[in-house]
Amino acid sequence: MKITVLDGFTLNPGDLTWGELEKLGKLTVYDRTPAELVVERCRDSEIVFTNKTPIDGNALEALPKLKYIGVLATGYNVVDVVEASKHGVTVTNIPAYSTMSVAQHVFAMLLTATDHVEHYAEEVRDGKWCRSKDFCFTDTPLIEVAGKKMGIIGFGNIGRAVGQIAQAFGMNVIVYTSKTKEELPPGVEKVSLRELFSDSDVITLHCPLTESTKEIINRDSLSLMKEGVILINTGRGPLIDEEAVAQALEEGKLKAFCADVLSSEPPAETNPLLRAPNVYITPHIAWATKEARERLINIAVSNLQSYLAGHPVNIVS
């Protein structure tokens, strides 16, 4: 059985092993695969893994030997699952592998915007504390998060983890979610979207990208927010209107915008957020702790083992 990984580099740049996958078949791992080489590289493969390399209907039509596609991520829009089903190809994904890593990153971003640790560490390296007339040196306001209200849009695994951490920091947590009040943890309040926008000091996005959530952060929703809100997006780039957020930052409506995702990745140099003030952007790395990546590979292997044993799990096709 031939197994092909189309784009393994971001998942495993060399600090992990593909050993367990190699035990299941003849394995070929490519760092990256351009669209025009997908069919050629998968032609003799029964099993294909992809992270962000698209596999569309045309590719599926040209790959009659293909039986299984493992998406090395939670989101699986890179595969045409409707066509996969028509061709008898099972498609699986990797749910909930990065929950705590993403939740941790949310607070790394929030604390960056409130405590400015990197800024002050750089100031110390530049000698400004050495030249200070006082025992402490501050040139940027610091903010305590305890007592602030965090609004969480979407309350799945990651949203729930973020809420738990927020409560541990002494924050008040409100959520916009399809879950009932009875399904929420103690101390978490369910509110309308309008209430969340108007009442929150911090807003963090953890909802899926759908037609109803695309650009859920836009000029209208920004107008409902109080002055000085910190907005965090570790979900999907298109959840926000980037032009509107950049303008809100320029006008001081938002205190800060923190993001690990953008509408296009890597972003164009003309993206307005790259030049807006008080922006903290990381290059889609919230999922990429070594622990989370190792967990992802283990689940991918387990998914394939279950499929080969005749009881597939985490099916999305």
mmCIF file of C-alpha atoms in Angstrom:
data_model
loop_
_atom_site.group_PDB
_atom_site.id
_atom_site.type_symbol
_atom_site.label_atom_id
_atom_site.label_comp_id
_atom_site.label_asym_id
_atom_site.label_seq_id
_atom_site.Cartn_x
_atom_site.Cartn_y
_atom_site.Cartn_z
ATOM 1 C CA MET A 1 0.000 0.000 0.000
ATOM 2 C CA LYS A 2 1.398 3.367 -1.030
ATOM 3 C CA ILE A 3 0.951 6.374 1.280
ATOM 4 C CA THR A 4 1.721 9.932 0.166
ATOM 5 C CA VAL A 5 1.934 13.066 2.316
ATOM 6 C CA LEU A 6 1.588 16.078 0.030
ATOM 7 C CA ASP A 7 2.706 18.879 2.363
ATOM 8 C CA GLY A 8 4.361 17.617 5.502
ATOM 9 C CA PHE A 9 6.803 20.412 6.300
ATOM 10 C CA THR A 10 4.655 22.692 8.477
ATOM 11 C CA LEU A 11 3.504 19.713 10.517
ATOM 12 C CA ASN A 12 6.912 18.083 10.777
ATOM 13 C CA PRO A 13 9.878 20.279 9.812
ATOM 14 C CA GLY A 14 12.190 17.622 11.210
ATOM 15 C CA ASP A 15 11.583 17.545 14.944
ATOM 16 C CA LEU A 16 9.019 14.721 14.831
ATOM 17 C CA THR A 17 8.884 11.285 13.215
ATOM 18 C CA TRP A 18 6.745 9.688 10.519
ATOM 19 C CA GLY A 19 7.757 6.270 11.855
ATOM 20 C CA GLU A 20 4.295 5.035 12.861
ATOM 21 C CA LEU A 21 2.916 5.972 9.441
ATOM 22 C CA GLU A 22 5.787 4.162 7.730
ATOM 23 C CA LYS A 23 4.708 0.958 9.463
ATOM 24 C CA LEU A 24 1.393 1.045 7.610
ATOM 25 C CA GLY A 25 2.685 1.232 4.030
ATOM 26 C CA LYS A 26 5.281 2.571 1.618
ATOM 27 C CA LEU A 27 5.499 6.208 2.640
ATOM 28 C CA THR A 28 6.544 9.216 0.569
ATOM 29 C CA VAL A 29 6.568 12.628 2.241
ATOM 30 C CA TYR A 30 6.789 15.868 0.272
ATOM 31 C CA ASP A 31 7.475 19.157 2.043
ATOM 32 C CA ARG A 32 5.134 20.973 -0.332
ATOM 33 C CA THR A 33 3.199 20.113 -3.485
ATOM 34 C CA PRO A 34 2.089 22.652 -6.094
ATOM 35 C CA ALA A 35 -1.391 22.117 -7.515
ATOM 36 C CA GLU A 36 -0.092 20.976 -10.885
ATOM 37 C CA LEU A 37 1.803 18.069 -9.290
ATOM 38 C CA VAL A 38 -0.958 16.652 -7.085
ATOM 39 C CA VAL A 39 -2.118 14.029 -9.590
ATOM 40 C CA GLU A 40 1.394 13.011 -10.581
ATOM 41 C CA ARG A 41 2.524 12.526 -6.998
ATOM 42 C CA CYS A 42 -0.642 10.674 -5.942
ATOM 43 C CA ARG A 43 -1.170 8.569 -9.075
ATOM 44 C CA ASP A 44 -0.272 5.206 -7.502
ATOM 45 C CA SER A 45 -1.338 6.006 -3.943
ATOM 46 C CA GLU A 46 -4.242 4.414 -2.131
ATOM 47 C CA ILE A 47 -3.721 6.704 0.853
ATOM 48 C CA VAL A 48 -3.045 10.467 0.664
ATOM 49 C CA PHE A 49 -2.556 12.976 3.443
ATOM 50 C CA THR A 50 -2.894 16.709 2.888
ATOM 51 C CA ASN A 51 -2.804 19.746 5.127
ATOM 52 C CA LYS A 52 -3.405 22.758 2.874
ATOM 53 C CA THR A 53 -2.832 21.280 -0.607
ATOM 54 C CA PRO A 54 -6.229 21.221 -2.397
ATOM 55 C CA ILE A 55 -7.610 17.981 -3.812
ATOM 56 C CA ASP A 56 -10.493 18.875 -6.109
ATOM 57 C CA GLY A 57 -12.907 16.924 -8.281
ATOM 58 C CA ASN A 58 -10.553 16.880 -11.256
ATOM 59 C CA ALA A 59 -7.787 15.349 -9.167
ATOM 60 C CA LEU A 60 -10.155 12.757 -7.730
ATOM 61 C CA GLU A 61 -11.304 11.829 -11.236
ATOM 62 C CA ALA A 62 -7.681 11.253 -12.247
ATOM 63 C CA LEU A 63 -6.836 9.101 -9.217
ATOM 64 C CA PRO A 64 -8.834 5.834 -9.486
ATOM 65 C CA LYS A 65 -6.563 4.017 -7.012
ATOM 66 C CA LEU A 66 -7.192 6.556 -4.266
ATOM 67 C CA LYS A 67 -9.281 5.181 -1.386
ATOM 68 C CA TYR A 68 -8.562 7.431 1.578
ATOM 69 C CA ILE A 69 -7.651 11.093 2.189
ATOM 70 C CA GLY A 70 -6.502 12.140 5.634
ATOM 71 C CA VAL A 71 -6.683 15.894 6.183
ATOM 72 C CA LEU A 72 -3.897 16.885 8.566
ATOM 73 C CA ALA A 73 -5.997 19.627 10.152
ATOM 74 C CA THR A 74 -9.440 20.209 11.613
ATOM 75 C CA GLY A 75 -10.737 22.252 8.674
ATOM 76 C CA TYR A 76 -11.219 20.114 5.567
ATOM 77 C CA ASN A 77 -12.333 22.596 2.902
ATOM 78 C CA VAL A 78 -9.160 21.785 0.918
ATOM 79 C CA VAL A 79 -10.846 18.558 -0.198
ATOM 80 C CA ASP A 80 -13.969 18.387 -2.356
ATOM 81 C CA VAL A 81 -15.734 15.998 0.005
ATOM 82 C CA VAL A 82 -18.823 15.733 -2.196
ATOM 83 C CA GLU A 83 -16.772 14.483 -5.137
ATOM 84 C CA ALA A 84 -14.722 12.290 -2.819
ATOM 85 C CA SER A 85 -17.884 10.579 -1.666
ATOM 86 C CA LYS A 86 -19.010 10.068 -5.268
ATOM 87 C CA HIS A 87 -15.688 8.379 -6.014
ATOM 88 C CA GLY A 88 -15.860 6.176 -2.924
ATOM 89 C CA VAL A 89 -12.996 7.978 -1.195
ATOM 90 C CA THR A 90 -13.153 8.246 2.591
ATOM 91 C CA VAL A 91 -12.033 11.614 3.980
ATOM 92 C CA THR A 92 -11.128 12.152 7.630
ATOM 93 C CA ASN A 93 -9.915 15.128 9.647
ATOM 94 C CA ILE A 94 -8.133 15.726 12.965
ATOM 95 C CA PRO A 95 -10.460 17.251 15.568
ATOM 96 C CA ALA A 96 -9.467 18.897 18.838
ATOM 97 C CA TYR A 97 -5.724 18.276 18.609
ATOM 98 C CA SER A 98 -4.657 21.879 19.280
ATOM 99 C CA THR A 99 -7.245 23.074 21.796
ATOM 100 C CA MET A 100 -4.903 24.000 24.633
ATOM 101 C CA SER A 101 -2.175 25.318 22.318
ATOM 102 C CA VAL A 102 -4.595 27.751 20.665
ATOM 103 C CA ALA A 103 -6.107 28.778 24.005
ATOM 104 C CA GLN A 104 -2.585 29.427 25.303
ATOM 105 C CA HIS A 105 -1.839 31.556 22.239
ATOM 106 C CA VAL A 106 -4.981 33.633 22.800
ATOM 107 C CA PHE A 107 -3.659 34.643 26.196
ATOM 108 C CA ALA A 108 -0.122 35.141 24.927
ATOM 109 C CA MET A 109 -1.643 37.694 22.549
ATOM 110 C CA LEU A 110 -3.902 39.262 25.148
ATOM 111 C CA LEU A 111 -1.024 39.680 27.594
ATOM 112 C CA THR A 112 1.140 41.100 24.826
ATOM 113 C CA ALA A 113 -1.489 43.785 24.297
ATOM 114 C CA THR A 114 -1.910 44.491 28.022
ATOM 115 C CA ASP A 115 1.565 43.932 29.542
ATOM 116 C CA HIS A 116 3.850 44.634 26.552
ATOM 117 C CA VAL A 117 6.506 42.213 27.837
ATOM 118 C CA GLU A 118 8.401 42.054 24.544
ATOM 119 C CA HIS A 119 8.379 45.852 24.234
ATOM 120 C CA TYR A 120 9.801 46.343 27.714
ATOM 121 C CA ALA A 121 12.363 43.572 27.302
ATOM 122 C CA GLU A 122 13.600 45.350 24.178
ATOM 123 C CA GLU A 123 13.691 48.684 26.021
ATOM 124 C CA VAL A 124 15.845 47.099 28.726
ATOM 125 C CA ARG A 125 18.175 45.644 26.080
ATOM 126 C CA ASP A 126 18.469 49.154 24.620
ATOM 127 C CA GLY A 127 19.629 50.500 27.990
ATOM 128 C CA LYS A 128 16.599 52.669 28.800
ATOM 129 C CA TRP A 129 16.164 51.180 32.262
ATOM 130 C CA CYS A 130 19.852 51.731 32.980
ATOM 131 C CA ARG A 131 19.341 55.412 32.191
ATOM 132 C CA SER A 132 16.112 55.724 34.177
ATOM 133 C CA LYS A 133 15.951 58.180 37.082
ATOM 134 C CA ASP A 134 13.558 55.847 38.909
ATOM 135 C CA PHE A 135 13.611 52.224 40.053
ATOM 136 C CA CYS A 136 11.040 51.353 37.370
ATOM 137 C CA PHE A 137 10.653 52.535 33.823
ATOM 138 C CA THR A 138 7.339 52.766 31.959
ATOM 139 C CA ASP A 139 6.435 54.423 28.696
ATOM 140 C CA THR A 140 3.368 52.387 27.742
ATOM 141 C CA PRO A 141 0.199 51.964 29.847
ATOM 142 C CA LEU A 142 -0.281 48.577 31.498
ATOM 143 C CA ILE A 143 -3.697 46.957 31.910
ATOM 144 C CA GLU A 144 -4.940 44.446 34.477
ATOM 145 C CA VAL A 145 -7.310 41.880 32.930
ATOM 146 C CA ALA A 146 -8.987 40.828 36.196
ATOM 147 C CA GLY A 147 -12.499 42.231 36.300
ATOM 148 C CA LYS A 148 -12.595 42.846 32.556
ATOM 149 C CA LYS A 149 -15.336 41.233 30.477
ATOM 150 C CA MET A 150 -14.288 38.737 27.828
ATOM 151 C CA GLY A 151 -16.756 38.053 25.024
ATOM 152 C CA ILE A 152 -16.267 34.712 23.292
ATOM 153 C CA ILE A 153 -17.935 34.129 19.930
ATOM 154 C CA GLY A 154 -18.256 30.373 19.500
ATOM 155 C CA PHE A 155 -18.021 28.015 22.447
ATOM 156 C CA GLY A 156 -16.636 24.744 21.143
ATOM 157 C CA ASN A 157 -13.547 23.043 22.536
ATOM 158 C CA ILE A 158 -11.260 26.057 22.097
ATOM 159 C CA GLY A 159 -13.815 28.639 23.181
ATOM 160 C CA ARG A 160 -14.525 26.661 26.331
ATOM 161 C CA ALA A 161 -10.789 26.344 27.128
ATOM 162 C CA VAL A 162 -10.327 30.087 26.615
ATOM 163 C CA GLY A 163 -13.253 30.751 28.943
ATOM 164 C CA GLN A 164 -11.739 28.584 31.679
ATOM 165 C CA ILE A 165 -8.429 30.439 31.469
ATOM 166 C CA ALA A 166 -10.208 33.805 31.443
ATOM 167 C CA GLN A 167 -12.049 32.893 34.632
ATOM 168 C CA ALA A 168 -8.763 31.847 36.229
ATOM 169 C CA PHE A 169 -7.471 35.357 35.449
ATOM 170 C CA GLY A 170 -10.510 36.810 37.205
ATOM 171 C CA MET A 171 -12.281 37.889 34.037
ATOM 172 C CA ASN A 172 -16.033 37.842 33.556
ATOM 173 C CA VAL A 173 -16.991 35.616 30.623
ATOM 174 C CA ILE A 174 -19.914 36.124 28.261
ATOM 175 C CA VAL A 175 -20.500 33.991 25.178
ATOM 176 C CA TYR A 176 -22.439 33.981 21.949
ATOM 177 C CA THR A 177 -23.173 30.344 21.198
ATOM 178 C CA SER A 178 -25.810 27.909 19.973
ATOM 179 C CA LYS A 179 -25.454 25.989 23.250
ATOM 180 C CA THR A 180 -28.184 26.352 25.849
ATOM 181 C CA LYS A 181 -27.610 28.112 29.153
ATOM 182 C CA GLU A 182 -27.753 24.725 30.862
ATOM 183 C CA GLU A 183 -24.828 23.474 28.779
ATOM 184 C CA LEU A 184 -22.527 26.311 29.851
ATOM 185 C CA PRO A 185 -20.042 26.085 32.741
ATOM 186 C CA PRO A 186 -20.787 27.927 35.996
ATOM 187 C CA GLY A 187 -20.167 31.647 35.773
ATOM 188 C CA VAL A 188 -20.395 31.801 31.966
ATOM 189 C CA GLU A 189 -23.260 33.934 30.703
ATOM 190 C CA LYS A 190 -24.979 33.429 27.346
ATOM 191 C CA VAL A 191 -25.793 36.715 25.591
ATOM 192 C CA SER A 192 -26.965 37.973 22.233
ATOM 193 C CA LEU A 193 -24.390 38.967 19.654
ATOM 194 C CA ARG A 194 -25.358 42.607 20.035
ATOM 195 C CA GLU A 195 -24.885 42.415 23.820
ATOM 196 C CA LEU A 196 -21.509 40.771 23.389
ATOM 197 C CA PHE A 197 -20.308 43.498 21.053
ATOM 198 C CA SER A 198 -21.524 46.313 23.314
ATOM 199 C CA ASP A 199 -20.479 44.885 26.695
ATOM 200 C CA SER A 200 -17.076 43.240 26.105
ATOM 201 C CA ASP A 201 -13.657 44.650 26.933
ATOM 202 C CA VAL A 202 -12.009 41.778 25.048
ATOM 203 C CA ILE A 203 -13.572 39.884 22.138
ATOM 204 C CA THR A 204 -12.130 36.614 20.880
ATOM 205 C CA LEU A 205 -13.357 34.630 17.881
ATOM 206 C CA HIS A 206 -13.740 30.848 18.016
ATOM 207 C CA CYS A 207 -16.625 30.183 15.649
ATOM 208 C CA PRO A 208 -16.449 28.251 12.367
ATOM 209 C CA LEU A 209 -16.310 30.169 9.097
ATOM 210 C CA THR A 210 -19.723 29.993 7.454
ATOM 211 C CA GLU A 211 -21.822 32.274 5.300
ATOM 212 C CA SER A 212 -23.386 33.707 8.467
ATOM 213 C CA THR A 213 -20.071 34.297 10.260
ATOM 214 C CA LYS A 214 -18.025 35.633 7.340
ATOM 215 C CA GLU A 215 -16.928 39.164 8.300
ATOM 216 C CA ILE A 216 -18.891 38.930 11.534
ATOM 217 C CA ILE A 217 -16.551 41.720 12.608
ATOM 218 C CA ASN A 218 -17.424 44.593 10.279
ATOM 219 C CA ARG A 219 -18.163 48.302 10.409
ATOM 220 C CA ASP A 220 -21.591 47.732 11.949
ATOM 221 C CA SER A 221 -20.396 45.399 14.696
ATOM 222 C CA LEU A 222 -17.388 47.622 15.408
ATOM 223 C CA SER A 223 -19.734 50.590 15.844
ATOM 224 C CA LEU A 224 -21.496 48.717 18.671
ATOM 225 C CA MET A 225 -18.278 48.213 20.636
ATOM 226 C CA LYS A 226 -17.090 50.474 23.425
ATOM 227 C CA GLU A 227 -13.882 52.448 22.985
ATOM 228 C CA GLY A 228 -10.691 50.536 23.673
ATOM 229 C CA VAL A 229 -11.748 46.945 22.988
ATOM 230 C CA ILE A 230 -9.037 44.346 22.368
ATOM 231 C CA LEU A 231 -10.040 42.068 19.470
ATOM 232 C CA ILE A 232 -8.454 38.639 19.020
ATOM 233 C CA ASN A 233 -8.814 36.289 16.056
ATOM 234 C CA THR A 234 -7.253 32.830 16.127
ATOM 235 C CA GLY A 235 -10.147 31.290 14.203
ATOM 236 C CA ARG A 236 -10.307 32.056 10.490
ATOM 237 C CA GLY A 237 -9.082 35.185 8.690
ATOM 238 C CA PRO A 238 -12.324 35.932 6.819
ATOM 239 C CA LEU A 239 -14.245 36.254 10.097
ATOM 240 C CA ILE A 240 -13.235 39.916 10.008
ATOM 241 C CA ASP A 241 -13.456 42.756 7.512
ATOM 242 C CA GLU A 242 -9.775 43.688 7.488
ATOM 243 C CA GLU A 243 -10.301 47.174 6.071
ATOM 244 C CA ALA A 244 -12.877 47.960 8.753
ATOM 245 C CA VAL A 245 -10.650 46.687 11.557
ATOM 246 C CA ALA A 246 -7.662 48.648 10.247
ATOM 247 C CA GLN A 247 -9.775 51.803 10.181
ATOM 248 C CA ALA A 248 -11.019 51.162 13.737
ATOM 249 C CA LEU A 249 -7.412 50.897 14.878
ATOM 250 C CA GLU A 250 -6.425 54.090 13.079
ATOM 251 C CA GLU A 251 -9.321 55.925 14.736
ATOM 252 C CA GLY A 252 -8.562 54.488 18.185
ATOM 253 C CA LYS A 253 -11.883 52.649 18.415
ATOM 254 C CA LEU A 254 -9.976 49.415 19.028
ATOM 255 C CA LYS A 255 -7.151 49.444 21.515
ATOM 256 C CA ALA A 256 -5.477 46.471 19.839
ATOM 257 C CA PHE A 257 -6.025 43.746 17.291
ATOM 258 C CA CYS A 258 -4.349 40.378 17.774
ATOM 259 C CA ALA A 259 -4.479 37.750 15.034
ATOM 260 C CA ASP A 260 -2.913 34.450 14.112
ATOM 261 C CA VAL A 261 -4.900 34.207 10.875
ATOM 262 C CA LEU A 262 -5.557 36.526 7.929
ATOM 263 C CA SER A 263 -7.866 36.388 4.924
ATOM 264 C CA SER A 264 -4.985 35.361 2.652
ATOM 265 C CA GLU A 265 -1.998 33.367 3.881
ATOM 266 C CA PRO A 266 0.734 34.304 3.485
ATOM 267 C CA PRO A 267 -0.670 37.841 3.315
ATOM 268 C CA ALA A 268 -0.138 40.327 0.546
ATOM 269 C CA GLU A 269 2.147 43.201 1.490
ATOM 270 C CA THR A 270 -0.806 45.516 0.810
ATOM 271 C CA ASN A 271 -2.925 44.000 3.605
ATOM 272 C CA PRO A 272 -4.084 47.075 5.583
ATOM 273 C CA LEU A 273 -3.538 45.359 8.925
ATOM 274 C CA LEU A 274 0.196 45.106 8.343
ATOM 275 C CA ARG A 275 0.549 48.879 8.647
ATOM 276 C CA ALA A 276 -2.214 49.658 11.160
ATOM 277 C CA PRO A 277 -1.255 50.715 14.726
ATOM 278 C CA ASN A 278 -1.467 48.411 17.743
ATOM 279 C CA VAL A 279 -1.603 45.228 15.693
ATOM 280 C CA TYR A 280 -0.034 41.984 16.895
ATOM 281 C CA ILE A 281 -0.004 39.361 14.140
ATOM 282 C CA THR A 282 1.599 35.939 14.300
ATOM 283 C CA PRO A 283 2.028 33.740 11.188
ATOM 284 C CA HIS A 284 -0.638 31.058 11.798
ATOM 285 C CA ILE A 285 1.327 29.323 14.545
ATOM 286 C CA ALA A 286 -1.201 28.926 17.382
ATOM 287 C CA TRP A 287 -1.695 25.272 16.417
ATOM 288 C CA ALA A 288 2.007 24.549 15.955
ATOM 289 C CA THR A 289 3.421 23.713 19.373
ATOM 290 C CA LYS A 290 5.469 20.532 19.241
ATOM 291 C CA GLU A 291 2.986 18.857 21.556
ATOM 292 C CA ALA A 292 0.016 19.697 19.323
ATOM 293 C CA ARG A 293 1.814 18.625 16.149
ATOM 294 C CA GLU A 294 2.831 15.338 17.736
ATOM 295 C CA ARG A 295 -0.772 14.816 18.824
ATOM 296 C CA LEU A 296 -1.919 15.558 15.277
ATOM 297 C CA ILE A 297 0.369 12.920 13.763
ATOM 298 C CA ASN A 298 -0.731 10.361 16.344
ATOM 299 C CA ILE A 299 -4.405 11.003 15.585
ATOM 300 C CA ALA A 300 -3.710 10.837 11.827
ATOM 301 C CA VAL A 301 -2.108 7.420 12.292
ATOM 302 C CA SER A 302 -4.986 6.284 14.506
ATOM 303 C CA ASN A 303 -7.511 7.489 11.908
ATOM 304 C CA LEU A 304 -5.791 5.451 9.208
ATOM 305 C CA GLN A 305 -5.498 2.385 11.432
ATOM 306 C CA SER A 306 -9.229 2.557 12.162
ATOM 307 C CA TYR A 307 -10.009 2.872 8.456
ATOM 308 C CA LEU A 308 -7.815 -0.110 7.586
ATOM 309 C CA ALA A 309 -9.493 -2.127 10.344
ATOM 310 C CA GLY A 310 -12.881 -1.446 8.771
ATOM 311 C CA HIS A 311 -14.308 1.020 11.285
ATOM 312 C CA PRO A 312 -13.245 4.511 10.167
ATOM 313 C CA VAL A 313 -13.535 7.445 12.566
ATOM 314 C CA ASN A 314 -13.549 11.238 12.174
ATOM 315 C CA ILE A 315 -15.158 10.917 8.738
ATOM 316 C CA VAL A 316 -16.095 14.194 7.021
ATOM 317 C CA SER A 317 -17.026 12.880 3.551
#
